[in-house]
Coordinates of C-alpha atoms in Angstrom, one line a residue:
M12 CA 115.4 117.0 3.3
A13 CA 113.4 118.4 6.2
S14 CA 110.2 116.7 5.1
L15 CA 112.1 113.4 4.6
N16 CA 113.5 113.6 8.1
A17 CA 110.1 114.5 9.5
A18 CA 108.5 111.5 7.7
K19 CA 111.2 109.2 9.0
Q20 CA 110.7 110.5 12.6
Q21 CA 107.0 109.9 12.4
I22 CA 107.6 106.2 11.5
R23 CA 110.1 105.8 14.2
S24 CA 107.7 107.3 16.8
A25 CA 104.9 105.0 15.7
M26 CA 107.2 101.9 15.7
K27 CA 108.5 102.8 19.2
N28 CA 105.0 102.6 20.5
K29 CA 104.2 99.4 18.7
L30 CA 107.4 97.6 19.8
G31 CA 107.0 98.9 23.4
A32 CA 103.8 96.8 23.7
L33 CA 105.5 93.5 22.8
S34 CA 106.2 91.0 25.5
N35 CA 109.7 89.7 26.1
E36 CA 108.3 86.2 25.3
T37 CA 107.2 87.4 21.9
V38 CA 110.6 88.9 21.1
K39 CA 112.4 85.8 22.4
S40 CA 110.1 83.5 20.3
Q41 CA 110.6 85.5 17.1
S42 CA 114.3 85.7 17.7
S43 CA 114.5 81.9 17.9
V44 CA 112.6 81.6 14.6
V45 CA 115.0 84.0 12.9
F46 CA 118.0 82.1 14.2
N47 CA 116.7 78.8 13.0
T48 CA 115.9 80.2 9.6
L49 CA 119.3 81.9 9.3
R50 CA 121.5 79.0 10.3
N51 CA 120.3 77.0 7.3
F52 CA 120.2 80.0 4.9
K53 CA 122.8 79.7 2.1
P54 CA 124.2 83.3 2.2
Y55 CA 124.9 82.8 5.9
V56 CA 126.2 79.2 5.6
D57 CA 128.6 80.3 2.8
A58 CA 129.8 83.5 4.5
K59 CA 133.2 83.3 6.1
R60 CA 133.3 86.9 7.5
V61 CA 130.0 88.0 9.1
S62 CA 129.0 91.2 10.7
V63 CA 126.3 90.9 13.4
F64 CA 124.7 93.7 15.4
L65 CA 124.5 93.1 19.1
S66 CA 121.0 93.7 20.4
M67 CA 119.4 96.1 22.7
P68 CA 117.6 94.2 25.5
T69 CA 114.1 94.9 24.0
G70 CA 112.4 96.0 20.8
E71 CA 114.4 94.1 18.3
I72 CA 115.6 90.6 17.2
Q73 CA 118.0 89.2 19.8
T74 CA 121.2 88.1 18.2
D75 CA 123.0 86.2 21.0
G76 CA 122.3 82.8 19.5
I77 CA 123.5 83.9 16.1
V78 CA 126.8 85.3 17.4
R79 CA 127.4 82.1 19.3
H80 CA 126.6 79.9 16.4
A81 CA 128.7 81.9 14.0
L82 CA 131.7 81.7 16.3
E83 CA 131.2 78.0 16.9
S84 CA 130.9 77.4 13.2
G85 CA 134.4 78.9 12.6
K86 CA 133.3 82.1 11.0
E87 CA 135.1 85.4 11.5
V88 CA 132.5 87.4 13.4
F89 CA 132.6 91.2 13.4
I90 CA 130.5 93.6 15.5
P91 CA 129.9 97.3 15.3
Y92 CA 132.2 99.7 17.1
L93 CA 131.5 103.5 17.1
H94 CA 134.2 106.0 17.3
K95 CA 135.1 109.6 16.4
N96 CA 135.7 110.2 12.7
P97 CA 139.4 110.6 12.1
L98 CA 138.5 112.7 9.0
A99 CA 137.4 116.0 10.4
S100 CA 135.2 117.8 8.0
P101 CA 131.8 119.6 8.3
T102 CA 130.5 117.5 5.4
L103 CA 131.3 114.2 7.1
P104 CA 129.7 112.6 10.2
A105 CA 131.4 113.3 13.5
R106 CA 131.1 109.7 14.6
V107 CA 131.4 106.7 12.4
M108 CA 131.1 102.9 12.7
D109 CA 133.8 100.2 12.1
M110 CA 133.3 96.5 12.3
V111 CA 135.7 94.9 14.8
R112 CA 136.4 91.1 15.0
L113 CA 135.6 89.0 18.1
R114 CA 138.4 86.7 19.0
D115 CA 136.3 83.8 20.3
L116 CA 133.4 82.9 22.5
H117 CA 135.1 83.9 25.7
D118 CA 135.9 87.3 24.2
Y119 CA 132.2 87.8 23.3
E120 CA 131.0 86.7 26.8
S121 CA 133.4 89.2 28.4
L122 CA 131.9 92.2 26.7
K123 CA 130.3 94.7 29.1
P124 CA 126.9 96.4 28.3
D125 CA 126.9 100.0 27.4
R126 CA 124.3 102.6 28.6
W127 CA 121.7 101.0 26.2
G128 CA 122.4 97.5 27.5
I129 CA 124.2 96.5 24.3
P130 CA 127.4 94.4 24.8
S131 CA 130.3 96.6 23.6
I132 CA 134.0 96.4 22.7
D133 CA 136.4 97.9 25.2
P134 CA 137.9 100.9 23.4
A135 CA 141.3 100.0 25.0
T136 CA 141.4 96.7 23.0
V137 CA 140.4 98.0 19.6
H138 CA 143.9 98.7 18.3
E139 CA 144.7 95.0 19.0
R140 CA 141.9 93.7 16.9
Q141 CA 141.3 93.0 13.3
S142 CA 138.8 95.4 11.8
V143 CA 137.6 96.6 8.4
F144 CA 139.0 100.1 8.6
G145 CA 141.4 100.0 11.5
V146 CA 145.2 99.7 11.8
K147 CA 145.0 96.0 11.1
N148 CA 142.6 96.2 8.2
D149 CA 144.9 94.6 5.6
Q150 CA 142.6 93.0 3.0
T151 CA 139.6 92.6 5.4
L152 CA 136.2 92.7 3.6
L153 CA 132.9 91.3 4.9
D154 CA 130.8 88.7 3.1
L155 CA 127.6 89.3 5.0
I156 CA 126.2 92.1 7.2
L157 CA 123.2 91.3 9.4
M158 CA 121.5 94.6 10.1
P159 CA 119.1 96.0 12.6
G160 CA 116.5 98.6 11.8
V161 CA 113.5 100.4 13.2
A162 CA 111.1 99.6 10.3
F163 CA 111.3 97.8 6.9
D164 CA 109.0 97.6 3.8
I165 CA 109.0 96.8 0.1
D166 CA 108.9 99.5 -2.5
P167 CA 105.6 98.8 -4.4
E168 CA 107.1 100.0 -7.7
T169 CA 110.6 98.5 -7.7
G170 CA 110.3 95.7 -5.2
A171 CA 113.4 97.0 -3.3
I172 CA 113.6 96.2 0.3
R173 CA 113.8 99.5 2.3
R174 CA 115.2 99.9 5.8
L175 CA 114.7 102.7 8.3
G176 CA 117.5 103.0 10.8
H177 CA 117.7 105.0 14.0
G178 CA 118.7 108.2 12.1
K179 CA 122.5 108.4 12.7
G180 CA 123.5 107.0 9.3
F181 CA 126.1 104.7 10.7
Y182 CA 125.3 101.7 8.5
D183 CA 124.8 103.7 5.3
Y184 CA 128.2 105.4 5.7
F185 CA 129.9 102.2 6.6
I186 CA 128.5 100.4 3.6
N187 CA 129.6 103.2 1.3
R188 CA 133.1 103.0 2.7
H189 CA 133.1 99.2 2.5
N190 CA 132.1 99.4 -1.2
Q191 CA 134.9 101.9 -1.9
K192 CA 137.4 99.6 -0.3
S193 CA 136.1 96.7 -2.4
V194 CA 136.8 98.7 -5.5
E195 CA 140.3 99.7 -4.3
L196 CA 141.1 96.0 -3.7
G197 CA 139.6 94.9 -7.1
K198 CA 136.9 92.8 -5.4
Q199 CA 133.8 94.7 -6.4
E200 CA 132.5 91.6 -8.3
T201 CA 131.6 90.0 -5.0
P202 CA 129.8 92.8 -3.1
V203 CA 128.9 92.3 0.6
L204 CA 125.4 91.0 1.1
L205 CA 123.1 93.1 3.3
Y206 CA 120.3 91.3 5.2
G207 CA 118.0 92.8 7.8
L208 CA 116.7 90.9 10.8
A209 CA 113.3 92.1 12.0
L210 CA 110.4 91.3 14.3
S211 CA 107.3 90.8 12.2
E212 CA 105.9 93.9 13.7
Q213 CA 108.7 96.0 12.2
F214 CA 107.6 95.1 8.6
L215 CA 105.1 97.6 7.1
S216 CA 103.0 95.3 5.0
S217 CA 100.1 97.6 4.2
P218 CA 99.7 101.3 3.2
S219 CA 97.7 102.0 6.4
E220 CA 100.9 101.3 8.4
G221 CA 102.8 103.9 6.4
S222 CA 105.9 103.4 4.2
V223 CA 109.6 103.7 4.7
P224 CA 110.9 107.1 3.4
V225 CA 114.2 106.8 1.7
G226 CA 116.9 109.4 0.6
P227 CA 119.8 109.1 -1.8
H228 CA 122.1 107.7 0.8
D229 CA 119.8 104.9 2.1
Q230 CA 121.0 101.5 1.1
P231 CA 118.5 98.9 -0.2
L232 CA 118.8 95.4 1.2
D233 CA 119.5 92.1 -0.4
G234 CA 117.0 90.5 1.8
L235 CA 115.0 90.6 5.1
I236 CA 114.4 87.7 7.6
L237 CA 111.3 88.2 9.7
G238 CA 110.3 86.8 13.1
D239 CA 107.7 84.5 11.5
G240 CA 110.5 82.8 9.4
E241 CA 109.6 84.5 6.1
I242 CA 112.5 85.7 4.0
K243 CA 111.8 88.7 1.8
S244 CA 113.9 89.2 -1.3
P245 CA 114.0 91.8 -4.0
P246 CA 112.9 90.7 -7.5
A247 CA 116.4 90.2 -8.9
A248 CA 117.3 87.8 -6.0
K249 CA 114.2 85.6 -6.4

């Protein structure tokens, strides 16, 4: 496990330097391409409940246009919300992620940036909102999760699309819980789709750039949309 974590940290460090050299115009241009690709992409068009990450100001695809389009299209839009894990156990993470629904465009525009510059839900309003695991969770399951990441690649042996996150495990733990809820509700036949959104520079396309190390809890993706408009899919989805 120590060697796996060290390998992941090495990729994160190299990617931080690479992304730090990108201009805002490059990020803006690639974000526009991803948005225009996504809005005509069948999994997105068909999805009624969509989770979208809200972007840091730099170094990743900017999702503002996606959130606005999804809301204007009548989709139920959910965004990440981090909170203390109500299940206290040394074997479980201390902080976990839920997906909380935005009410409308005005609600989205009223979000205040956190210390990383990411628009964030006011904790005081969370109990009033629909979420996947909160008080008002009822039958709520997601159709599509649009995920960030530090780096992505394709397993040369299996063709699986691998994602390297920021190291907190928020998405992996959330997806595991979401899958468990699907089983409990008898809806495991229609699993949530997982798609990464990435700048072209975040995709490791050759061995010289390294490869994404994965452990037993790392979730493979159903697809990856890149800043040049290319959509990567695993073999079973092609």
